[in-house]
GROMACS .gro file of C-alpha atoms in nm:
model
  468
    1MET     CA    1   7.276  -3.399 -39.023
    2SER     CA    2   7.176  -3.204 -38.731
    3ALA     CA    3   7.484  -3.010 -38.602
    4GLN     CA    4   7.427  -3.085 -38.203
    5ILE     CA    5   7.702  -3.277 -37.979
    6PRO     CA    6   7.499  -3.597 -37.854
    7PRO     CA    7   7.474  -3.592 -37.531
    8LEU     CA    8   7.764  -3.828 -37.458
    9LEU     CA    9   7.981  -3.660 -37.637
   10ARG     CA   10   7.879  -3.341 -37.436
   11VAL     CA   11   8.165  -3.226 -37.163
   12GLU     CA   12   8.006  -3.053 -36.875
   13PRO     CA   13   8.236  -2.803 -36.704
   14LYS     CA   14   8.310  -2.927 -36.309
   15PRO     CA   15   8.500  -2.775 -36.053
   16LYS     CA   16   8.892  -2.862 -35.975
   17ARG     CA   17   8.870  -3.228 -35.820
   18GLN     CA   18   9.086  -3.398 -35.592
   19ASP     CA   19   8.990  -3.771 -35.598
   20THR     CA   20   9.107  -3.959 -35.879
   21LEU     CA   21   9.327  -4.266 -35.854
   22SER     CA   22   9.681  -4.037 -35.742
   23ALA     CA   23   9.839  -4.060 -35.388
   24PRO     CA   24   9.686  -3.906 -35.101
   25SER     CA   25   9.888  -3.617 -35.054
   26PRO     CA   26  10.114  -3.381 -35.306
   27ILE     CA   27  10.475  -3.573 -35.359
   28THR     CA   28  10.720  -3.333 -35.619
   29ARG     CA   29  11.057  -3.479 -35.653
   30PRO     CA   30  11.346  -3.201 -35.829
   31GLY     CA   31  11.516  -3.323 -36.119
   32SER     CA   32  11.335  -3.637 -36.129
   33ALA     CA   33  11.266  -3.780 -36.469
   34LEU     CA   34  10.927  -3.593 -36.361
   35SER     CA   35  10.887  -3.326 -36.085
   36LEU     CA   36  10.503  -3.420 -36.037
   37ARG     CA   37  10.173  -3.329 -35.817
   38SER     CA   38   9.988  -3.661 -35.886
   39SER     CA   39  10.025  -3.974 -36.066
   40PRO     CA   40   9.995  -3.811 -36.479
   41PHE     CA   41   9.845  -4.184 -36.528
   42ALA     CA   42   9.553  -4.127 -36.267
   43MET     CA   43   9.230  -4.227 -36.383
   44SER     CA   44   8.873  -4.060 -36.384
   45LYS     CA   45   8.615  -4.296 -36.164
   46ASP     CA   46   8.380  -4.135 -36.447
   47SER     CA   47   8.385  -4.494 -36.551
   48LYS     CA   48   8.016  -4.609 -36.631
   49ASP     CA   49   7.956  -4.758 -37.040
   50LYS     CA   50   7.687  -4.652 -37.238
   51HIS     CA   51   7.406  -4.780 -37.024
   52GLY     CA   52   7.518  -4.611 -36.646
   53LYS     CA   53   7.692  -4.974 -36.557
   54GLU     CA   54   8.053  -4.915 -36.387
   55ILE     CA   55   8.265  -5.075 -36.608
   56VAL     CA   56   8.518  -5.326 -36.406
   57SER     CA   57   8.623  -5.576 -36.605
   58VAL     CA   58   8.605  -5.611 -37.014
   59GLY     CA   59   8.513  -5.903 -37.258
   60ASP     CA   60   8.270  -6.201 -37.168
   61LEU     CA   61   8.186  -6.546 -37.127
   62LYS     CA   62   8.075  -6.578 -37.491
   63PHE     CA   63   8.113  -6.944 -37.675
   64GLY     CA   64   8.260  -7.179 -37.441
   65PHE     CA   65   8.538  -6.905 -37.450
   66ASP     CA   66   8.622  -6.703 -37.113
   67SER     CA   67   8.763  -6.325 -37.206
   68ARG     CA   68   8.676  -6.153 -36.863
   69VAL     CA   69   8.945  -5.950 -36.733
   70PRO     CA   70   8.986  -5.652 -36.464
   71ILE     CA   71   8.987  -5.305 -36.642
   72ASP     CA   72   9.280  -5.206 -36.356
   73THR     CA   73   9.482  -5.518 -36.473
   74LEU     CA   74   9.474  -5.400 -36.828
   75ARG     CA   75   9.518  -5.007 -36.712
   76SER     CA   76   9.824  -5.154 -36.474
   77LEU     CA   77   9.988  -5.242 -36.825
   78TYR     CA   78   9.954  -4.962 -37.095
   79LEU     CA   79   9.937  -4.679 -36.805
   80ARG     CA   80  10.258  -4.718 -36.649
   81PRO     CA   81  10.572  -4.498 -36.767
   82HIS     CA   82  10.936  -4.625 -36.898
   83TYR     CA   83  11.122  -4.485 -36.588
   84VAL     CA   84  10.998  -4.368 -36.256
   85SER     CA   85  11.291  -4.281 -36.088
   86THR     CA   86  11.640  -4.027 -36.129
   87VAL     CA   87  11.949  -4.141 -35.986
   88ALA     CA   88  12.021  -3.959 -35.736
   89ASP     CA   89  11.682  -4.042 -35.586
   90TYR     CA   90  11.708  -4.396 -35.597
   91GLU     CA   91  12.070  -4.437 -35.439
   92ASN     CA   92  11.952  -4.144 -35.187
   93GLU     CA   93  11.580  -4.308 -35.077
   94SER     CA   94  11.504  -4.587 -34.850
   95PRO     CA   95  11.285  -4.889 -35.019
   96LYS     CA   96  11.016  -4.787 -34.838
   97GLU     CA   97  11.034  -4.388 -35.044
   98GLN     CA   98  11.107  -4.523 -35.372
   99GLU     CA   99  10.765  -4.779 -35.330
  100GLU     CA  100  10.545  -4.463 -35.200
  101PHE     CA  101  10.670  -4.279 -35.530
  102HIS     CA  102  10.633  -4.558 -35.758
  103SER     CA  103  10.228  -4.578 -35.649
  104LEU     CA  104  10.187  -4.301 -35.792
  105PHE     CA  105  10.217  -4.456 -36.177
  106VAL     CA  106   9.954  -4.743 -36.098
  107LYS     CA  107   9.645  -4.815 -35.871
  108GLY     CA  108   9.646  -5.089 -35.620
  109THR     CA  109   9.861  -5.378 -35.616
  110ALA     CA  110   9.985  -5.392 -35.958
  111THR     CA  111  10.354  -5.218 -35.855
  112ASP     CA  112  10.464  -5.556 -35.817
  113TYR     CA  113  10.444  -5.551 -36.265
  114GLN     CA  114  10.556  -5.246 -36.339
  115SER     CA  115  10.953  -5.177 -36.489
  116LYS     CA  116  11.142  -4.973 -36.186
  117SER     CA  117  11.419  -4.824 -36.431
  118ILE     CA  118  11.625  -4.528 -36.355
  119PHE     CA  119  11.666  -4.202 -36.512
  120HIS     CA  120  12.063  -4.110 -36.576
  121PRO     CA  121  11.995  -3.666 -36.558
  122ASN     CA  122  12.403  -3.605 -36.584
  123ASP     CA  123  12.421  -3.791 -36.994
  124ASN     CA  124  12.043  -3.818 -37.013
  125SER     CA  125  12.076  -4.175 -37.019
  126ILE     CA  126  11.810  -4.477 -36.907
  127SER     CA  127  11.902  -4.760 -36.721
  128TYR     CA  128  11.619  -5.058 -36.826
  129THR     CA  129  11.529  -5.339 -36.604
  130THR     CA  130  11.277  -5.595 -36.677
  131LEU     CA  131  10.950  -5.604 -36.441
  132SER     CA  132  10.943  -5.687 -36.066
  133ARG     CA  133  10.712  -5.986 -36.194
  134PHE     CA  134  10.479  -6.069 -36.495
  135PRO     CA  135  10.136  -5.979 -36.408
  136PRO     CA  136   9.964  -6.286 -36.282
  137VAL     CA  137   9.770  -6.446 -36.569
  138LYS     CA  138   9.495  -6.751 -36.549
  139LEU     CA  139   9.629  -7.129 -36.515
  140LEU     CA  140   9.428  -7.293 -36.736
  141PRO     CA  141   9.396  -7.642 -36.800
  142HIS     CA  142   9.586  -7.828 -37.092
  143ALA     CA  143   9.336  -7.872 -37.272
  144ASP     CA  144   9.204  -7.574 -37.286
  145ARG     CA  145   9.530  -7.341 -37.289
  146LYS     CA  146   9.504  -7.298 -37.663
  147ARG     CA  147   9.830  -7.156 -37.922
  148ILE     CA  148   9.748  -6.844 -38.076
  149LEU     CA  149   9.919  -6.681 -38.346
  150VAL     CA  150   9.875  -6.287 -38.362
  151THR     CA  151  10.080  -6.147 -38.699
  152GLY     CA  152  10.119  -5.765 -38.617
  153GLY     CA  153  10.088  -5.822 -38.259
  154ALA     CA  154  10.409  -5.579 -38.182
  155GLY     CA  155  10.108  -5.265 -38.334
  156PHE     CA  156   9.873  -5.079 -38.196
  157VAL     CA  157   9.521  -5.306 -38.199
  158GLY     CA  158   9.750  -5.615 -38.182
  159SER     CA  159   9.923  -5.545 -37.840
  160HIS     CA  160   9.565  -5.500 -37.640
  161LEU     CA  161   9.484  -5.786 -37.809
  162VAL     CA  162   9.795  -5.959 -37.711
  163ASP     CA  163   9.756  -5.831 -37.346
  164ARG     CA  164   9.440  -5.979 -37.323
  165LEU     CA  165   9.515  -6.325 -37.446
  166MET     CA  166   9.801  -6.294 -37.198
  167LEU     CA  167   9.569  -6.279 -36.922
  168LEU     CA  168   9.377  -6.515 -37.054
  169GLY     CA  169   9.594  -6.811 -36.975
  170HIS     CA  170   9.700  -6.900 -37.356
  171GLU     CA  171  10.000  -6.949 -37.509
  172VAL     CA  172  10.021  -6.644 -37.740
  173THR     CA  173  10.291  -6.569 -38.063
  174VAL     CA  174  10.339  -6.262 -38.170
  175LEU     CA  175  10.439  -6.224 -38.526
  176ASP     CA  176  10.592  -5.839 -38.683
  177ASN     CA  177  10.878  -5.672 -38.873
  178PHE     CA  178  10.824  -5.344 -38.683
  179PHE     CA  179  10.718  -5.115 -38.927
  180THR     CA  180  10.458  -4.961 -38.771
  181GLY     CA  181  10.465  -5.181 -38.476
  182SER     CA  182  10.727  -5.130 -38.158
  183LYS     CA  183  10.852  -5.395 -37.923
  184THR     CA  184  10.820  -5.181 -37.598
  185THR     CA  185  10.391  -5.274 -37.688
  186VAL     CA  186  10.451  -5.642 -37.548
  187SER     CA  187  10.754  -5.552 -37.386
  188HIS     CA  188  10.625  -5.642 -37.043
  189TRP     CA  189  10.574  -5.991 -37.169
  190VAL     CA  190  10.953  -6.084 -37.272
  191GLY     CA  191  11.005  -6.397 -37.073
  192HIS     CA  192  10.699  -6.541 -37.008
  193PRO     CA  193  10.693  -6.885 -37.043
  194ASN     CA  194  10.343  -6.847 -37.263
  195PHE     CA  195  10.471  -6.565 -37.505
  196GLU     CA  196  10.706  -6.559 -37.771
  197MET     CA  197  10.792  -6.267 -38.011
  198ILE     CA  198  10.923  -6.339 -38.315
  199ARG     CA  199  11.021  -6.073 -38.594
  200HIS     CA  200  10.947  -6.209 -38.915
  201ASP     CA  201  10.775  -5.998 -39.217
  202VAL     CA  202  10.439  -6.247 -39.317
  203ILE     CA  203  10.517  -6.252 -39.722
  204GLU     CA  204  10.717  -6.453 -39.612
  205PRO     CA  205  10.627  -6.830 -39.560
  206PHE     CA  206  10.631  -6.937 -39.154
  207MET     CA  207  10.605  -7.204 -38.991
  208ILE     CA  208  10.437  -7.281 -38.702
  209GLU     CA  209  10.169  -7.505 -38.486
  210CYS     CA  210   9.910  -7.306 -38.368
  211ASP     CA  211   9.481  -7.314 -38.293
  212GLN     CA  212   9.411  -6.929 -38.412
  213ILE     CA  213   9.549  -6.688 -38.657
  214TYR     CA  214   9.454  -6.371 -38.583
  215HIS     CA  215   9.630  -6.169 -38.870
  216LEU     CA  216   9.652  -5.818 -38.826
  217ALA     CA  217   9.966  -5.757 -39.034
  218CYS     CA  218   9.936  -5.459 -39.262
  219PRO     CA  219   9.978  -5.110 -39.181
  220ALA     CA  220   9.664  -4.893 -39.151
  221SER     CA  221   9.678  -4.517 -39.107
  222PRO     CA  222   9.720  -4.347 -39.458
  223PRO     CA  223  10.067  -4.215 -39.381
  224HIS     CA  224  10.215  -4.541 -39.353
  225TYR     CA  225  10.031  -4.759 -39.593
  226GLN     CA  226  10.100  -4.497 -39.885
  227PHE     CA  227  10.474  -4.510 -39.792
  228ASN     CA  228  10.504  -4.783 -40.002
  229ALA     CA  229  10.255  -4.850 -40.184
  230VAL     CA  230  10.334  -5.192 -40.367
  231LYS     CA  231  10.500  -5.359 -39.980
  232THR     CA  232  10.107  -5.221 -39.853
  233ILE     CA  233   9.960  -5.413 -40.155
  234LYS     CA  234  10.207  -5.743 -40.102
  235THR     CA  235  10.166  -5.725 -39.703
  236SER     CA  236   9.757  -5.797 -39.782
  237PHE     CA  237   9.786  -6.032 -40.043
  238MET     CA  238  10.127  -6.204 -39.970
  239GLY     CA  239  10.067  -6.209 -39.621
  240THR     CA  240   9.704  -6.340 -39.626
  241LEU     CA  241   9.856  -6.601 -39.836
  242ASN     CA  242  10.087  -6.787 -39.594
  243MET     CA  243   9.876  -6.727 -39.309
  244LEU     CA  244   9.620  -6.893 -39.449
  245GLY     CA  245   9.831  -7.194 -39.594
  246LEU     CA  246   9.948  -7.187 -39.248
  247ALA     CA  247   9.555  -7.234 -39.078
  248LYS     CA  248   9.511  -7.456 -39.421
  249ARG     CA  249   9.824  -7.744 -39.228
  250THR     CA  250   9.758  -7.709 -38.916
  251LYS     CA  251   9.369  -7.681 -38.958
  252ALA     CA  252   9.383  -7.397 -38.709
  253ARG     CA  253   9.095  -7.097 -38.753
  254PHE     CA  254   9.169  -6.812 -38.926
  255LEU     CA  255   9.088  -6.475 -38.791
  256ILE     CA  256   9.187  -6.126 -39.050
  257THR     CA  257   9.116  -5.774 -38.955
  258SER     CA  258   8.974  -5.647 -39.271
  259THR     CA  259   8.882  -5.239 -39.259
  260SER     CA  260   8.608  -5.057 -39.317
  261GLU     CA  261   8.748  -4.939 -39.571
  262VAL     CA  262   8.609  -5.155 -39.819
  263TYR     CA  263   8.353  -4.994 -39.812
  264GLY     CA  264   8.554  -4.675 -40.005
  265ASP     CA  265   8.357  -4.345 -39.977
  266PRO     CA  266   7.992  -4.523 -39.915
  267GLU     CA  267   7.664  -4.420 -40.109
  268VAL     CA  268   7.486  -4.635 -39.872
  269HIS     CA  269   7.491  -4.484 -39.540
  270PRO     CA  270   7.590  -4.652 -39.235
  271GLN     CA  271   7.728  -4.862 -39.443
  272PRO     CA  272   7.608  -5.254 -39.364
  273GLU     CA  273   7.852  -5.636 -39.476
  274ASP     CA  274   7.620  -5.675 -39.772
  275TYR     CA  275   7.727  -5.338 -39.905
  276TRP     CA  276   7.971  -5.418 -40.189
  277GLY     CA  277   8.131  -5.026 -40.158
  278HIS     CA  278   8.241  -4.726 -40.388
  279VAL     CA  279   8.648  -4.743 -40.385
  280ASN     CA  280   8.865  -4.599 -40.640
  281PRO     CA  281   9.111  -4.867 -40.782
  282ILE     CA  282   9.389  -4.674 -40.886
  283GLY     CA  283   9.360  -4.351 -40.602
  284PRO     CA  284   9.627  -4.309 -40.316
  285ARG     CA  285   9.461  -4.519 -40.068
  286ALA     CA  286   9.372  -4.783 -40.328
  287CYS     CA  287   9.656  -5.014 -40.206
  288TYR     CA  288   9.487  -4.978 -39.857
  289ASP     CA  289   9.123  -5.052 -40.003
  290GLU     CA  290   9.153  -5.323 -40.256
  291GLY     CA  291   9.448  -5.457 -40.047
  292LYS     CA  292   9.230  -5.556 -39.770
  293ARG     CA  293   8.922  -5.588 -40.044
  294VAL     CA  294   9.142  -5.898 -40.229
  295ALA     CA  295   9.265  -6.016 -39.901
  296GLU     CA  296   8.852  -6.103 -39.798
  297THR     CA  297   8.857  -6.253 -40.126
  298LEU     CA  298   9.190  -6.474 -40.096
  299THR     CA  299   8.990  -6.613 -39.691
  300TYR     CA  300   8.643  -6.685 -39.878
  301GLY     CA  301   8.851  -6.851 -40.173
  302PHE     CA  302   9.032  -7.080 -39.915
  303HIS     CA  303   8.692  -7.124 -39.692
  304ARG     CA  304   8.506  -7.270 -39.980
  305GLN     CA  305   8.808  -7.447 -40.207
  306ASP     CA  306   8.986  -7.583 -39.907
  307GLY     CA  307   8.731  -7.555 -39.564
  308VAL     CA  308   8.937  -7.331 -39.388
  309ASP     CA  309   8.736  -7.245 -39.102
  310VAL     CA  310   8.804  -6.852 -39.170
  311ARG     CA  311   8.675  -6.526 -38.962
  312VAL     CA  312   8.648  -6.116 -39.113
  313ALA     CA  313   8.610  -5.860 -38.901
  314ARG     CA  314   8.561  -5.542 -39.076
  315ILE     CA  315   8.748  -5.253 -38.847
  316PHE     CA  316   8.562  -4.941 -38.839
  317ASN     CA  317   8.762  -4.635 -38.675
  318THR     CA  318   8.942  -4.725 -38.325
  319PHE     CA  319   9.164  -4.510 -38.068
  320GLY     CA  320   9.296  -4.588 -37.776
  321PRO     CA  321   9.656  -4.564 -37.548
  322ARG     CA  322   9.953  -4.708 -37.780
  323MET     CA  323   9.847  -4.554 -38.115
  324ASN     CA  324  10.135  -4.366 -38.233
  325PRO     CA  325  10.091  -4.044 -38.214
  326TYR     CA  326  10.182  -3.894 -38.550
  327ASP     CA  327  10.027  -4.154 -38.782
  328GLY     CA  328   9.837  -3.890 -38.930
  329ARG     CA  329   9.484  -4.022 -38.761
  330VAL     CA  330   9.235  -3.790 -38.654
  331VAL     CA  331   9.241  -3.868 -38.329
  332SER     CA  332   9.614  -3.906 -38.208
  333ASN     CA  333   9.661  -3.571 -38.415
  334PHE     CA  334   9.391  -3.409 -38.232
  335ILE     CA  335   9.528  -3.461 -37.895
  336ILE     CA  336   9.857  -3.423 -37.967
  337GLN     CA  337   9.795  -3.078 -38.070
  338ALA     CA  338   9.557  -2.968 -37.782
  339LEU     CA  339   9.821  -3.088 -37.527
  340LYS     CA  340  10.108  -2.905 -37.731
  341GLY     CA  341   9.840  -2.579 -37.767
  342GLU     CA  342   9.942  -2.606 -38.091
  343ASN     CA  343   9.609  -2.556 -38.359
  344ILE     CA  344   9.427  -2.798 -38.401
  345THR     CA  345   9.364  -2.889 -38.779
  346VAL     CA  346   9.090  -2.965 -38.911
  347TYR     CA  347   9.105  -3.065 -39.313
  348GLY     CA  348   8.786  -2.974 -39.502
  349ASP     CA  349   8.478  -2.774 -39.348
  350GLY     CA  350   8.490  -3.062 -39.066
  351LYS     CA  351   8.125  -3.167 -39.168
  352GLN     CA  352   8.252  -3.539 -39.308
  353THR     CA  353   8.132  -3.758 -38.999
  354ARG     CA  354   8.279  -4.065 -38.833
  355SER     CA  355   8.212  -4.262 -38.550
  356PHE     CA  356   8.503  -4.396 -38.355
  357GLN     CA  357   8.554  -4.688 -38.108
  358TYR     CA  358   8.778  -4.714 -37.795
  359ILE     CA  359   8.977  -5.034 -37.795
  360HIS     CA  360   8.864  -5.275 -37.544
  361ASP     CA  361   8.514  -5.261 -37.765
  362LEU     CA  362   8.698  -5.386 -38.042
  363VAL     CA  363   8.915  -5.665 -37.851
  364ASP     CA  364   8.605  -5.797 -37.762
  365GLY     CA  365   8.447  -5.867 -38.041
  366LEU     CA  366   8.758  -5.993 -38.200
  367ILE     CA  367   8.780  -6.238 -37.961
  368PHE     CA  368   8.364  -6.249 -37.990
  369LEU     CA  369   8.430  -6.340 -38.330
  370MET     CA  370   8.712  -6.581 -38.341
  371ASN     CA  371   8.552  -6.788 -38.104
  372SER     CA  372   8.160  -6.810 -38.275
  373ASP     CA  373   8.064  -6.992 -38.579
  374GLU     CA  374   7.962  -6.675 -38.773
  375THR     CA  375   8.164  -6.712 -39.115
  376ARG     CA  376   8.011  -6.373 -39.268
  377PRO     CA  377   8.208  -6.047 -39.235
  378VAL     CA  378   8.103  -5.872 -38.911
  379ASN     CA  379   8.142  -5.473 -38.869
  380ILE     CA  380   8.304  -5.409 -38.573
  381GLY     CA  381   8.243  -5.005 -38.455
  382ASN     CA  382   8.031  -4.727 -38.300
  383GLY     CA  383   7.718  -4.616 -38.403
  384ASP     CA  384   7.826  -4.310 -38.259
  385GLU     CA  385   7.859  -4.103 -38.545
  386PHE     CA  386   7.924  -3.682 -38.531
  387THR     CA  387   8.123  -3.443 -38.766
  388ILE     CA  388   8.481  -3.437 -38.749
  389LEU     CA  389   8.437  -3.018 -38.591
  390GLN     CA  390   8.246  -3.246 -38.343
  391PHE     CA  391   8.521  -3.437 -38.265
  392ALA     CA  392   8.830  -3.152 -38.250
  393GLU     CA  393   8.592  -2.917 -37.997
  394LEU     CA  394   8.519  -3.197 -37.787
  395VAL     CA  395   8.910  -3.330 -37.794
  396ARG     CA  396   9.035  -2.948 -37.740
  397ASP     CA  397   8.733  -2.957 -37.458
  398LEU     CA  398   8.854  -3.267 -37.237
  399VAL     CA  399   9.217  -3.201 -37.289
  400VAL     CA  400   9.171  -2.836 -37.093
  401LYS     CA  401   8.946  -2.994 -36.890
  402VAL     CA  402   9.242  -3.273 -36.770
  403GLN     CA  403   9.475  -3.011 -36.773
  404GLN     CA  404   9.308  -2.817 -36.501
  405GLU     CA  405   9.223  -3.149 -36.306
  406ASP     CA  406   9.600  -3.185 -36.290
  407GLY     CA  407   9.636  -2.827 -36.109
  408ILE     CA  408   9.741  -2.668 -36.435
  409ASP     CA  409   9.592  -2.305 -36.412
  410ASN     CA  410   9.418  -2.108 -36.787
  411PRO     CA  411   9.586  -2.405 -37.000
  412LYS     CA  412   9.612  -2.295 -37.312
  413ARG     CA  413   9.315  -2.295 -37.525
  414SER     CA  414   9.387  -2.385 -37.904
  415GLU     CA  415   9.230  -2.229 -38.192
  416ILE     CA  416   9.026  -2.484 -38.483
  417VAL     CA  417   9.217  -2.387 -38.777
  418HIS     CA  418   9.092  -2.564 -39.149
  419GLU     CA  419   9.306  -2.723 -39.400
  420PRO     CA  420   9.225  -2.885 -39.799
  421MET     CA  421   9.089  -3.217 -39.815
  422PRO     CA  422   9.282  -3.503 -39.912
  423THR     CA  423   9.217  -3.668 -40.244
  424ASP     CA  424   8.975  -3.977 -40.133
  425ASP     CA  425   8.878  -3.890 -39.814
  426PRO     CA  426   8.542  -4.100 -39.738
  427GLN     CA  427   8.262  -3.816 -39.617
  428MET     CA  428   8.042  -4.040 -39.420
  429ARG     CA  429   8.157  -4.334 -39.228
  430ARG     CA  430   7.945  -4.529 -38.990
  431PRO     CA  431   7.891  -4.896 -38.938
  432GLU     CA  432   7.526  -5.100 -38.955
  433THR     CA  433   7.620  -5.397 -38.627
  434THR     CA  434   7.328  -5.538 -38.616
  435ARG     CA  435   7.477  -5.861 -38.725
  436ALA     CA  436   7.790  -5.826 -38.408
  437LYS     CA  437   7.452  -5.712 -38.171
  438GLN     CA  438   7.290  -6.040 -38.321
  439VAL     CA  439   7.562  -6.279 -38.401
  440LEU     CA  440   7.750  -6.232 -38.111
  441GLY     CA  441   7.591  -6.043 -37.870
  442TRP     CA  442   7.812  -5.779 -37.901
  443GLN     CA  443   7.752  -5.375 -37.885
  444PRO     CA  444   7.983  -5.095 -37.781
  445ARG     CA  445   7.968  -5.036 -37.385
  446TRP     CA  446   8.292  -4.753 -37.407
  447THR     CA  447   8.166  -4.387 -37.498
  448VAL     CA  448   8.357  -4.161 -37.639
  449LYS     CA  449   8.399  -3.939 -37.414
  450MET     CA  450   8.582  -4.188 -37.190
  451GLY     CA  451   8.802  -4.325 -37.416
  452ILE     CA  452   8.916  -3.979 -37.506
  453GLU     CA  453   8.961  -3.884 -37.162
  454GLU     CA  454   9.186  -4.172 -37.062
  455MET     CA  455   9.375  -4.103 -37.389
  456VAL     CA  456   9.485  -3.772 -37.332
  457ARG     CA  457   9.597  -3.890 -37.018
  458TYR     CA  458   9.837  -4.188 -37.166
  459TYR     CA  459   9.954  -3.936 -37.404
  460LYS     CA  460   9.984  -3.628 -37.146
  461ALA     CA  461  10.179  -3.872 -36.949
  462LYS     CA  462  10.416  -3.982 -37.230
  463MET     CA  463  10.521  -3.648 -37.272
  464ALA     CA  464  10.578  -3.577 -36.932
  465GLU     CA  465  10.847  -3.857 -36.949
  466GLY     CA  466  10.972  -3.770 -37.299
  467SER     CA  467  10.915  -4.067 -37.491
  468ILE     CA  468  10.723  -3.808 -37.713
   0.00000   0.00000   0.00000
């Protein structure tokens, strides 16, 4: 395989720019929680997809289900700080001045839907507040409004799916035990009449009335699923058994998020859905790999024996805002290390390959699959493949680019260091997505470069406000 970086991954040097989505004039508030020249959440205006079309919305109208949502509305939900004012600033400023500073963090009219919590620097405490009002959601007729259960809905992928389903006007119930998920990812919906969040472990039975079940509950990063291997297997088997039983009783459509790990360390490249995989059943990753494989077996057992309407999504590497910065995944590791000016750790020689998709593409694929008639497994991933070393260099260049655009002169450029390869780490991973394209009409729109830049700005802002 060529070691050259594909054109869509190249980072061309650019002069410092002043056209990001920030306030028209610099504002600095000494002593505040965030002393800023511009909004740390400002986004590049380069938002064109792989085909050169401007991305103004995500989703589509497919299979009778309208999943279209403006991208700016979604960004206003996750590109936001926990607090934006200090108590001294808040007490001494007029409402107009407070709103001007607050507007640095969001775009357009989204200021109405953001938290306005206050930071108390004297004792390092935060006075949290609820949103001024909930973001507007579609007002659907009762016949079109679905009751949707999302297990693992407070996690990285689940929270973005919940945002989309809520904005579309459906009734959403989140089930999560918060082992890897966090209330903060969906806290902006707490109290909404269409939303309910329940602390519950899916290995225990759960009863509810619903029309669709998105079963995402399971730790997905190696440090988390290896922390308690037996619990991971129980979650994959018992959790799936309980949710399939619920789907059988309520006649709900059931979608399970499986994984590319079912292919193990593949001997076929790229990996199509009919490839059976090459998995070590007793290795340190087997609790997750084999757990998901048996979950698929269980899903199709209920489908054939009991007529449960099932969907199986095999998710390939995905990244985006709300990823746990310390969960051991390559994307978050590289970005955090580069932002801190630390060495970027690459395991092995860096020639192992991966393909990464941005979170919005994945959510599109999940919603399309759920509402389609396809019952076979479907790969959902980005076919753009590159080596881990190429990816590390890309992240390093993009971090420097963002720091320079934000006014940091001569930012530290991280060095790339190599460490021993973890056990059973796959050498190649790229999806064959022909089925998704033909059956769902789905293909990735976001370039890796676009997604990384947005994620860099997200982590950079979280570090500035002290959340990381």
